[in-house]
Amino acid sequence: MTARRLRATLLLAAAVPLAAATAAAVLKASHLKLYADRHRIEITARPRPNCPDCHGEGGWWTGGAFPEMEACGCWSNRRELRVRLLPVPAWDEPPF
């Protein structure tokens, strides 16, 4: 392996964790949640902690004998992003 190729490999190995940490910090500051596994990457909205309507709870319960949660607009009206990476394998039998 040449010195130039070794240097590029080492820089890339150092840059990937730094980029991941930076992306996580940016997502946390912008009230987004990052989920990643080998099948997909999802970026979804979280409730804002300083929202005057829900106070960071994400919504409120609406009354009656069977209460339901009404979502606050601080996070429910925002888009989410999903990137599919690998297909999920089909199961021929139940996993138990």
mmCIF file of N, CA, C and O in Angstrom:
data_model
loop_
_atom_site.group_PDB
_atom_site.id
_atom_site.type_symbol
_atom_site.label_atom_id
_atom_site.label_comp_id
_atom_site.label_asym_id
_atom_site.label_seq_id
_atom_site.Cartn_x
_atom_site.Cartn_y
_atom_site.Cartn_z
ATOM 1 N N MET A 1 0.857 -1.175 0.000
ATOM 2 C CA MET A 1 0.000 0.000 0.000
ATOM 3 C C MET A 1 0.896 1.227 0.000
ATOM 4 O O MET A 1 1.826 1.333 0.789
ATOM 5 N N THR A 2 0.618 2.143 -0.864
ATOM 6 C CA THR A 2 1.437 3.343 -0.960
ATOM 7 C C THR A 2 1.121 4.286 0.196
ATOM 8 O O THR A 2 0.091 4.181 0.857
ATOM 9 N N ALA A 3 2.018 5.212 0.401
ATOM 10 C CA ALA A 3 1.844 6.173 1.492
ATOM 11 C C ALA A 3 0.638 7.065 1.242
ATOM 12 O O ALA A 3 -0.110 7.407 2.177
ATOM 13 N N ARG A 4 0.399 7.434 0.009
ATOM 14 C CA ARG A 4 -0.739 8.300 -0.317
ATOM 15 C C ARG A 4 -2.056 7.576 -0.045
ATOM 16 O O ARG A 4 -2.991 8.150 0.518
ATOM 17 N N ARG A 5 -2.120 6.318 -0.425
ATOM 18 C CA ARG A 5 -3.346 5.537 -0.211
ATOM 19 C C ARG A 5 -3.578 5.291 1.281
ATOM 20 O O ARG A 5 -4.706 5.344 1.768
ATOM 21 N N LEU A 6 -2.503 5.038 2.018
ATOM 22 C CA LEU A 6 -2.611 4.843 3.461
ATOM 23 C C LEU A 6 -3.099 6.115 4.146
ATOM 24 O O LEU A 6 -3.972 6.071 5.016
ATOM 25 N N ARG A 7 -2.565 7.258 3.736
ATOM 26 C CA ARG A 7 -2.978 8.530 4.318
ATOM 27 C C ARG A 7 -4.459 8.806 4.022
ATOM 28 O O ARG A 7 -5.207 9.243 4.897
ATOM 29 N N ALA A 8 -4.902 8.521 2.810
ATOM 30 C CA ALA A 8 -6.311 8.731 2.456
ATOM 31 C C ALA A 8 -7.224 7.810 3.259
ATOM 32 O O ALA A 8 -8.297 8.221 3.718
ATOM 33 N N THR A 9 -6.799 6.582 3.464
ATOM 34 C CA THR A 9 -7.587 5.636 4.255
ATOM 35 C C THR A 9 -7.699 6.090 5.704
ATOM 36 O O THR A 9 -8.771 6.045 6.305
ATOM 37 N N LEU A 10 -6.591 6.544 6.274
ATOM 38 C CA LEU A 10 -6.611 7.019 7.660
ATOM 39 C C LEU A 10 -7.457 8.277 7.813
ATOM 40 O O LEU A 10 -8.180 8.438 8.803
ATOM 41 N N LEU A 11 -7.397 9.190 6.850
ATOM 42 C CA LEU A 11 -8.234 10.388 6.910
ATOM 43 C C LEU A 11 -9.705 10.043 6.809
ATOM 44 O O LEU A 11 -10.541 10.619 7.507
ATOM 45 N N LEU A 12 -10.025 9.107 5.945
ATOM 46 C CA LEU A 12 -11.415 8.679 5.814
ATOM 47 C C LEU A 12 -11.901 8.005 7.089
ATOM 48 O O LEU A 12 -13.021 8.234 7.537
ATOM 49 N N ALA A 13 -11.055 7.176 7.693
ATOM 50 C CA ALA A 13 -11.430 6.498 8.940
ATOM 51 C C ALA A 13 -11.661 7.503 10.070
ATOM 52 O O ALA A 13 -12.497 7.284 10.942
ATOM 53 N N ALA A 14 -10.947 8.602 10.055
ATOM 54 C CA ALA A 14 -11.138 9.622 11.083
ATOM 55 C C ALA A 14 -12.318 10.525 10.757
ATOM 56 O O ALA A 14 -12.979 11.049 11.658
ATOM 57 N N ALA A 15 -12.617 10.711 9.481
ATOM 58 C CA ALA A 15 -13.673 11.637 9.084
ATOM 59 C C ALA A 15 -15.062 11.065 9.304
ATOM 60 O O ALA A 15 -15.994 11.808 9.615
ATOM 61 N N VAL A 16 -15.247 9.766 9.157
ATOM 62 C CA VAL A 16 -16.581 9.172 9.277
ATOM 63 C C VAL A 16 -17.146 9.329 10.690
ATOM 64 O O VAL A 16 -18.278 9.799 10.845
ATOM 65 N N PRO A 17 -16.422 8.974 11.767
ATOM 66 C CA PRO A 17 -16.999 9.207 13.105
ATOM 67 C C PRO A 17 -17.232 10.683 13.410
ATOM 68 O O PRO A 17 -18.210 11.030 14.065
ATOM 69 N N LEU A 18 -16.351 11.541 12.921
ATOM 70 C CA LEU A 18 -16.533 12.975 13.136
ATOM 71 C C LEU A 18 -17.791 13.468 12.425
ATOM 72 O O LEU A 18 -18.572 14.233 12.988
ATOM 73 N N ALA A 19 -18.021 13.003 11.207
ATOM 74 C CA ALA A 19 -19.223 13.392 10.471
ATOM 75 C C ALA A 19 -20.475 12.860 11.154
ATOM 76 O O ALA A 19 -21.500 13.548 11.226
ATOM 77 N N ALA A 20 -20.424 11.650 11.676
ATOM 78 C CA ALA A 20 -21.582 11.078 12.371
ATOM 79 C C ALA A 20 -21.882 11.859 13.652
ATOM 80 O O ALA A 20 -23.050 12.134 13.957
ATOM 81 N N ALA A 21 -20.852 12.217 14.399
ATOM 82 C CA ALA A 21 -21.059 12.990 15.625
ATOM 83 C C ALA A 21 -21.610 14.381 15.311
ATOM 84 O O ALA A 21 -22.494 14.874 16.012
ATOM 85 N N THR A 22 -21.104 15.003 14.262
ATOM 86 C CA THR A 22 -21.595 16.321 13.865
ATOM 87 C C THR A 22 -23.048 16.243 13.420
ATOM 88 O O THR A 22 -23.868 17.089 13.789
ATOM 89 N N ALA A 23 -23.389 15.225 12.635
ATOM 90 C CA ALA A 23 -24.773 15.061 12.186
ATOM 91 C C ALA A 23 -25.709 14.832 13.359
ATOM 92 O O ALA A 23 -26.816 15.379 13.408
ATOM 93 N N ALA A 24 -25.286 14.041 14.341
ATOM 94 C CA ALA A 24 -26.113 13.798 15.520
ATOM 95 C C ALA A 24 -26.335 15.089 16.312
ATOM 96 O O ALA A 24 -27.441 15.349 16.796
ATOM 97 N N ALA A 25 -25.292 15.921 16.453
ATOM 98 C CA ALA A 25 -25.434 17.184 17.180
ATOM 99 C C ALA A 25 -26.365 18.135 16.446
ATOM 100 O O ALA A 25 -27.202 18.800 17.071
ATOM 101 N N VAL A 26 -26.261 18.202 15.134
ATOM 102 C CA VAL A 26 -27.135 19.080 14.351
ATOM 103 C C VAL A 26 -28.579 18.610 14.443
ATOM 104 O O VAL A 26 -29.506 19.416 14.595
ATOM 105 N N LEU A 27 -28.805 17.303 14.352
ATOM 106 C CA LEU A 27 -30.163 16.787 14.447
ATOM 107 C C LEU A 27 -30.769 17.042 15.815
ATOM 108 O O LEU A 27 -31.943 17.359 15.943
ATOM 109 N N LYS A 28 -29.960 16.919 16.865
ATOM 110 C CA LYS A 28 -30.475 17.177 18.211
ATOM 111 C C LYS A 28 -30.826 18.651 18.387
ATOM 112 O O LYS A 28 -31.836 18.987 19.001
ATOM 113 N N ALA A 29 -30.019 19.530 17.846
ATOM 114 C CA ALA A 29 -30.286 20.965 17.965
ATOM 115 C C ALA A 29 -31.513 21.376 17.159
ATOM 116 O O ALA A 29 -32.197 22.323 17.515
ATOM 117 N N SER A 30 -31.798 20.679 16.089
ATOM 118 C CA SER A 30 -32.946 21.051 15.254
ATOM 119 C C SER A 30 -34.198 20.262 15.609
ATOM 120 O O SER A 30 -35.156 20.262 14.862
ATOM 121 N N HIS A 31 -34.205 19.549 16.716
ATOM 122 C CA HIS A 31 -35.363 18.803 17.210
ATOM 123 C C HIS A 31 -35.794 17.701 16.245
ATOM 124 O O HIS A 31 -36.974 17.528 15.969
ATOM 125 N N LEU A 32 -34.802 16.991 15.722
ATOM 126 C CA LEU A 32 -35.063 15.839 14.872
ATOM 127 C C LEU A 32 -34.493 14.597 15.530
ATOM 128 O O LEU A 32 -33.551 14.672 16.314
ATOM 129 N N LYS A 33 -35.068 13.456 15.218
ATOM 130 C CA LYS A 33 -34.597 12.192 15.774
ATOM 131 C C LYS A 33 -34.064 11.341 14.633
ATOM 132 O O LYS A 33 -34.711 11.189 13.604
ATOM 133 N N LEU A 34 -32.878 10.777 14.826
ATOM 134 C CA LEU A 34 -32.239 9.934 13.822
ATOM 135 C C LEU A 34 -32.313 8.490 14.278
ATOM 136 O O LEU A 34 -31.962 8.171 15.417
ATOM 137 N N TYR A 35 -32.793 7.615 13.399
ATOM 138 C CA TYR A 35 -32.796 6.176 13.649
ATOM 139 C C TYR A 35 -32.138 5.508 12.457
ATOM 140 O O TYR A 35 -32.476 5.812 11.312
ATOM 141 N N ALA A 36 -31.203 4.619 12.714
ATOM 142 C CA ALA A 36 -30.522 3.940 11.616
ATOM 143 C C ALA A 36 -30.257 2.494 12.004
ATOM 144 O O ALA A 36 -29.863 2.203 13.141
ATOM 145 N N ASP A 37 -30.543 1.617 11.091
ATOM 146 C CA ASP A 37 -30.120 0.230 11.203
ATOM 147 C C ASP A 37 -29.751 -0.240 9.809
ATOM 148 O O ASP A 37 -29.647 0.566 8.890
ATOM 149 N N ARG A 38 -29.526 -1.516 9.636
ATOM 150 C CA ARG A 38 -29.060 -1.974 8.332
ATOM 151 C C ARG A 38 -30.150 -1.992 7.272
ATOM 152 O O ARG A 38 -29.865 -2.171 6.099
ATOM 153 N N HIS A 39 -31.397 -1.819 7.674
ATOM 154 C CA HIS A 39 -32.500 -1.838 6.727
ATOM 155 C C HIS A 39 -32.971 -0.449 6.317
ATOM 156 O O HIS A 39 -33.521 -0.275 5.242
ATOM 157 N N ARG A 40 -32.794 0.552 7.176
ATOM 158 C CA ARG A 40 -33.305 1.885 6.851
ATOM 159 C C ARG A 40 -32.631 2.951 7.711
ATOM 160 O O ARG A 40 -32.053 2.667 8.753
ATOM 161 N N ILE A 41 -32.749 4.171 7.225
ATOM 162 C CA ILE A 41 -32.358 5.368 7.977
ATOM 163 C C ILE A 41 -33.593 6.251 8.023
ATOM 164 O O ILE A 41 -34.218 6.512 6.998
ATOM 165 N N GLU A 42 -33.986 6.684 9.211
ATOM 166 C CA GLU A 42 -35.167 7.537 9.379
ATOM 167 C C GLU A 42 -34.783 8.810 10.120
ATOM 168 O O GLU A 42 -34.058 8.760 11.109
ATOM 169 N N ILE A 43 -35.267 9.911 9.646
ATOM 170 C CA ILE A 43 -35.142 11.189 10.343
ATOM 171 C C ILE A 43 -36.559 11.695 10.560
ATOM 172 O O ILE A 43 -37.287 11.951 9.604
ATOM 173 N N THR A 44 -36.982 11.792 11.820
ATOM 174 C CA THR A 44 -38.334 12.210 12.152
ATOM 175 C C THR A 44 -38.284 13.402 13.112
ATOM 176 O O THR A 44 -37.283 13.639 13.779
ATOM 177 N N ALA A 45 -39.384 14.120 13.178
ATOM 178 C CA ALA A 45 -39.472 15.309 14.033
ATOM 179 C C ALA A 45 -39.775 14.909 15.472
ATOM 180 O O ALA A 45 -40.393 13.884 15.737
ATOM 181 N N ARG A 46 -39.305 15.733 16.397
ATOM 182 C CA ARG A 46 -39.626 15.600 17.818
ATOM 183 C C ARG A 46 -40.338 16.863 18.267
ATOM 184 O O ARG A 46 -40.183 17.912 17.656
ATOM 185 N N PRO A 47 -41.122 16.785 19.332
ATOM 186 C CA PRO A 47 -41.770 18.009 19.836
ATOM 187 C C PRO A 47 -40.727 19.012 20.338
ATOM 188 O O PRO A 47 -39.709 18.629 20.897
ATOM 189 N N ARG A 48 -41.014 20.287 20.115
ATOM 190 C CA ARG A 48 -40.100 21.327 20.600
ATOM 191 C C ARG A 48 -40.318 21.529 22.095
ATOM 192 O O ARG A 48 -41.458 21.671 22.553
ATOM 193 N N PRO A 49 -39.261 21.561 22.897
ATOM 194 C CA PRO A 49 -39.427 21.729 24.340
ATOM 195 C C PRO A 49 -39.988 23.089 24.742
ATOM 196 O O PRO A 49 -40.597 23.218 25.797
ATOM 197 N N ASN A 50 -39.817 24.106 23.906
ATOM 198 C CA ASN A 50 -40.299 25.437 24.259
ATOM 199 C C ASN A 50 -41.601 25.794 23.540
ATOM 200 O O ASN A 50 -41.924 26.965 23.407
ATOM 201 N N CYS A 51 -42.359 24.814 23.098
ATOM 202 C CA CYS A 51 -43.626 25.073 22.414
ATOM 203 C C CYS A 51 -44.634 25.638 23.420
ATOM 204 O O CYS A 51 -44.856 25.060 24.487
ATOM 205 N N PRO A 52 -45.292 26.759 23.112
ATOM 206 C CA PRO A 52 -46.245 27.345 24.056
ATOM 207 C C PRO A 52 -47.546 26.552 24.166
ATOM 208 O O PRO A 52 -48.261 26.683 25.157
ATOM 209 N N ASP A 53 -47.850 25.705 23.181
ATOM 210 C CA ASP A 53 -49.104 24.955 23.219
ATOM 211 C C ASP A 53 -48.990 23.661 24.019
ATOM 212 O O ASP A 53 -49.816 23.369 24.881
ATOM 213 N N CYS A 54 -47.971 22.854 23.717
ATOM 214 C CA CYS A 54 -47.878 21.533 24.367
ATOM 215 C C CYS A 54 -46.790 21.472 25.431
ATOM 216 O O CYS A 54 -46.681 20.464 26.139
ATOM 217 N N HIS A 55 -45.948 22.492 25.548
ATOM 218 C CA HIS A 55 -44.866 22.562 26.541
ATOM 219 C C HIS A 55 -43.911 21.386 26.418
ATOM 220 O O HIS A 55 -43.416 20.859 27.417
ATOM 221 N N GLY A 56 -43.671 20.923 25.186
ATOM 222 C CA GLY A 56 -42.712 19.852 24.950
ATOM 223 C C GLY A 56 -43.267 18.453 25.096
ATOM 224 O O GLY A 56 -42.539 17.479 24.939
ATOM 225 N N GLU A 57 -44.554 18.317 25.381
ATOM 226 C CA GLU A 57 -45.156 16.996 25.559
ATOM 227 C C GLU A 57 -45.564 16.356 24.235
ATOM 228 O O GLU A 57 -45.782 15.164 24.171
ATOM 229 N N GLY A 58 -45.715 17.133 23.183
ATOM 230 C CA GLY A 58 -46.085 16.592 21.885
ATOM 231 C C GLY A 58 -47.568 16.605 21.600
ATOM 232 O O GLY A 58 -47.995 16.278 20.505
ATOM 233 N N GLY A 59 -48.366 16.948 22.575
ATOM 234 C CA GLY A 59 -49.812 16.995 22.377
ATOM 235 C C GLY A 59 -50.536 17.044 23.713
ATOM 236 O O GLY A 59 -49.937 17.280 24.754
ATOM 237 N N TRP A 60 -51.834 16.794 23.679
ATOM 238 C CA TRP A 60 -52.639 16.824 24.898
ATOM 239 C C TRP A 60 -53.794 15.849 24.732
ATOM 240 O O TRP A 60 -54.157 15.455 23.634
ATOM 241 N N TRP A 61 -54.341 15.452 25.868
ATOM 242 C CA TRP A 61 -55.449 14.500 25.875
ATOM 243 C C TRP A 61 -56.764 15.247 25.751
ATOM 244 O O TRP A 61 -56.989 16.234 26.438
ATOM 245 N N THR A 62 -57.628 14.779 24.868
ATOM 246 C CA THR A 62 -58.952 15.381 24.718
ATOM 247 C C THR A 62 -59.969 14.445 25.327
ATOM 248 O O THR A 62 -59.868 13.232 25.199
ATOM 249 N N GLY A 63 -60.953 15.023 25.958
ATOM 250 C CA GLY A 63 -61.833 14.408 26.927
ATOM 251 C C GLY A 63 -62.765 13.293 26.519
ATOM 252 O O GLY A 63 -62.659 12.685 25.469
ATOM 253 N N GLY A 64 -63.661 13.036 27.466
ATOM 254 C CA GLY A 64 -64.663 12.014 27.293
ATOM 255 C C GLY A 64 -64.289 10.732 28.017
ATOM 256 O O GLY A 64 -63.290 10.640 28.727
ATOM 257 N N ALA A 65 -65.143 9.734 27.833
ATOM 258 C CA ALA A 65 -64.908 8.446 28.478
ATOM 259 C C ALA A 65 -63.733 7.711 27.840
ATOM 260 O O ALA A 65 -63.081 6.896 28.476
ATOM 261 N N PHE A 66 -63.479 7.980 26.564
ATOM 262 C CA PHE A 66 -62.371 7.350 25.851
ATOM 263 C C PHE A 66 -61.446 8.439 25.315
ATOM 264 O O PHE A 66 -61.546 8.834 24.155
ATOM 265 N N PRO A 67 -60.539 8.954 26.174
ATOM 266 C CA PRO A 67 -59.701 10.078 25.756
ATOM 267 C C PRO A 67 -58.714 9.663 24.664
ATOM 268 O O PRO A 67 -58.237 8.541 24.621
ATOM 269 N N GLU A 68 -58.462 10.594 23.779
ATOM 270 C CA GLU A 68 -57.479 10.405 22.723
ATOM 271 C C GLU A 68 -56.478 11.539 22.781
ATOM 272 O O GLU A 68 -56.792 12.639 23.213
ATOM 273 N N MET A 69 -55.266 11.265 22.291
ATOM 274 C CA MET A 69 -54.251 12.309 22.289
ATOM 275 C C MET A 69 -54.318 13.078 20.975
ATOM 276 O O MET A 69 -54.332 12.486 19.905
ATOM 277 N N GLU A 70 -54.370 14.383 21.097
ATOM 278 C CA GLU A 70 -54.334 15.245 19.928
ATOM 279 C C GLU A 70 -52.909 15.759 19.775
ATOM 280 O O GLU A 70 -52.337 16.325 20.701
ATOM 281 N N ALA A 71 -52.321 15.532 18.613
ATOM 282 C CA ALA A 71 -50.927 15.903 18.380
ATOM 283 C C ALA A 71 -50.800 17.405 18.164
ATOM 284 O O ALA A 71 -51.645 18.031 17.531
ATOM 285 N N CYS A 72 -49.730 17.959 18.696
ATOM 286 C CA CYS A 72 -49.447 19.383 18.533
ATOM 287 C C CYS A 72 -48.804 19.609 17.159
ATOM 288 O O CYS A 72 -48.079 18.757 16.654
ATOM 289 N N GLY A 73 -49.047 20.759 16.587
ATOM 290 C CA GLY A 73 -48.504 21.090 15.281
ATOM 291 C C GLY A 73 -47.017 21.371 15.277
ATOM 292 O O GLY A 73 -46.415 21.479 14.209
ATOM 293 N N CYS A 74 -46.382 21.482 16.450
ATOM 294 C CA CYS A 74 -44.951 21.772 16.482
ATOM 295 C C CYS A 74 -44.127 20.609 15.948
ATOM 296 O O CYS A 74 -42.972 20.792 15.587
ATOM 297 N N TRP A 75 -44.698 19.422 15.889
ATOM 298 C CA TRP A 75 -43.960 18.281 15.341
ATOM 299 C C TRP A 75 -44.786 17.417 14.396
ATOM 300 O O TRP A 75 -44.240 16.762 13.510
ATOM 301 N N SER A 76 -46.106 17.414 14.521
ATOM 302 C CA SER A 76 -46.906 16.489 13.721
ATOM 303 C C SER A 76 -47.048 16.933 12.272
ATOM 304 O O SER A 76 -47.284 16.103 11.396
ATOM 305 N N ASN A 77 -46.898 18.214 11.984
ATOM 306 C CA ASN A 77 -47.045 18.707 10.616
ATOM 307 C C ASN A 77 -45.732 18.753 9.858
ATOM 308 O O ASN A 77 -45.690 19.214 8.730
ATOM 309 N N ARG A 78 -44.645 18.282 10.476
ATOM 310 C CA ARG A 78 -43.341 18.326 9.827
ATOM 311 C C ARG A 78 -43.074 17.021 9.094
ATOM 312 O O ARG A 78 -43.542 15.963 9.484
ATOM 313 N N ARG A 79 -42.329 17.113 8.017
ATOM 314 C CA ARG A 79 -42.049 15.949 7.187
ATOM 315 C C ARG A 79 -41.041 15.022 7.851
ATOM 316 O O ARG A 79 -40.269 15.434 8.697
ATOM 317 N N GLU A 80 -41.052 13.773 7.436
ATOM 318 C CA GLU A 80 -40.043 12.821 7.880
ATOM 319 C C GLU A 80 -39.388 12.213 6.650
ATOM 320 O O GLU A 80 -39.979 12.168 5.571
ATOM 321 N N LEU A 81 -38.163 11.765 6.824
ATOM 322 C CA LEU A 81 -37.390 11.226 5.726
ATOM 323 C C LEU A 81 -37.028 9.786 6.047
ATOM 324 O O LEU A 81 -36.536 9.492 7.141
ATOM 325 N N ARG A 82 -37.266 8.882 5.089
ATOM 326 C CA ARG A 82 -36.891 7.479 5.234
ATOM 327 C C ARG A 82 -36.102 7.055 4.010
ATOM 328 O O ARG A 82 -36.522 7.279 2.890
ATOM 329 N N VAL A 83 -34.960 6.437 4.256
ATOM 330 C CA VAL A 83 -34.123 5.909 3.186
ATOM 331 C C VAL A 83 -34.011 4.411 3.415
ATOM 332 O O VAL A 83 -33.532 3.966 4.462
ATOM 333 N N ARG A 84 -34.473 3.632 2.461
ATOM 334 C CA ARG A 84 -34.426 2.174 2.578
ATOM 335 C C ARG A 84 -33.073 1.684 2.084
ATOM 336 O O ARG A 84 -32.631 2.017 0.982
ATOM 337 N N LEU A 85 -32.394 0.872 2.898
ATOM 338 C CA LEU A 85 -31.064 0.400 2.557
ATOM 339 C C LEU A 85 -31.091 -1.038 2.050
ATOM 340 O O LEU A 85 -30.757 -1.311 0.916
ATOM 341 N N LEU A 86 -31.457 -1.961 2.909
ATOM 342 C CA LEU A 86 -31.522 -3.370 2.548
ATOM 343 C C LEU A 86 -32.946 -3.858 2.723
ATOM 344 O O LEU A 86 -33.633 -3.448 3.647
ATOM 345 N N PRO A 87 -33.415 -4.748 1.869
ATOM 346 C CA PRO A 87 -34.769 -5.268 2.068
ATOM 347 C C PRO A 87 -34.846 -6.127 3.320
ATOM 348 O O PRO A 87 -33.884 -6.797 3.700
ATOM 349 N N VAL A 88 -35.985 -6.080 3.977
ATOM 350 C CA VAL A 88 -36.218 -6.906 5.155
ATOM 351 C C VAL A 88 -36.531 -8.323 4.671
ATOM 352 O O VAL A 88 -37.384 -8.508 3.807
ATOM 353 N N PRO A 89 -35.854 -9.331 5.198
ATOM 354 C CA PRO A 89 -36.084 -10.686 4.710
ATOM 355 C C PRO A 89 -37.483 -11.177 5.066
ATOM 356 O O PRO A 89 -38.022 -10.868 6.133
ATOM 357 N N ALA A 90 -38.084 -11.936 4.155
ATOM 358 C CA ALA A 90 -39.415 -12.492 4.388
ATOM 359 C C ALA A 90 -39.298 -13.722 5.286
ATOM 360 O O ALA A 90 -38.352 -14.501 5.171
ATOM 361 N N TRP A 91 -40.257 -13.887 6.181
ATOM 362 C CA TRP A 91 -40.264 -15.033 7.085
ATOM 363 C C TRP A 91 -41.167 -16.121 6.510
ATOM 364 O O TRP A 91 -42.309 -15.865 6.161
ATOM 365 N N ASP A 92 -40.654 -17.324 6.423
ATOM 366 C CA ASP A 92 -41.471 -18.447 5.993
ATOM 367 C C ASP A 92 -42.283 -19.008 7.159
ATOM 368 O O ASP A 92 -43.360 -19.525 6.992
ATOM 369 N N GLU A 93 -41.719 -18.912 8.349
ATOM 370 C CA GLU A 93 -42.392 -19.402 9.554
ATOM 371 C C GLU A 93 -42.314 -18.334 10.633
ATOM 372 O O GLU A 93 -41.463 -17.465 10.570
ATOM 373 N N PRO A 94 -43.178 -18.435 11.621
ATOM 374 C CA PRO A 94 -43.091 -17.480 12.734
ATOM 375 C C PRO A 94 -41.756 -17.646 13.472
ATOM 376 O O PRO A 94 -41.197 -18.741 13.503
ATOM 377 N N PRO A 95 -41.228 -16.576 14.075
ATOM 378 C CA PRO A 95 -39.930 -16.657 14.735
ATOM 379 C C PRO A 95 -39.929 -17.357 16.084
ATOM 380 O O PRO A 95 -38.910 -17.425 16.727
ATOM 381 N N PHE A 96 -41.035 -17.913 16.522
ATOM 382 C CA PHE A 96 -41.053 -18.577 17.819
ATOM 383 C C PHE A 96 -41.147 -20.059 17.697
ATOM 384 O O PHE A 96 -41.380 -20.646 16.694
#
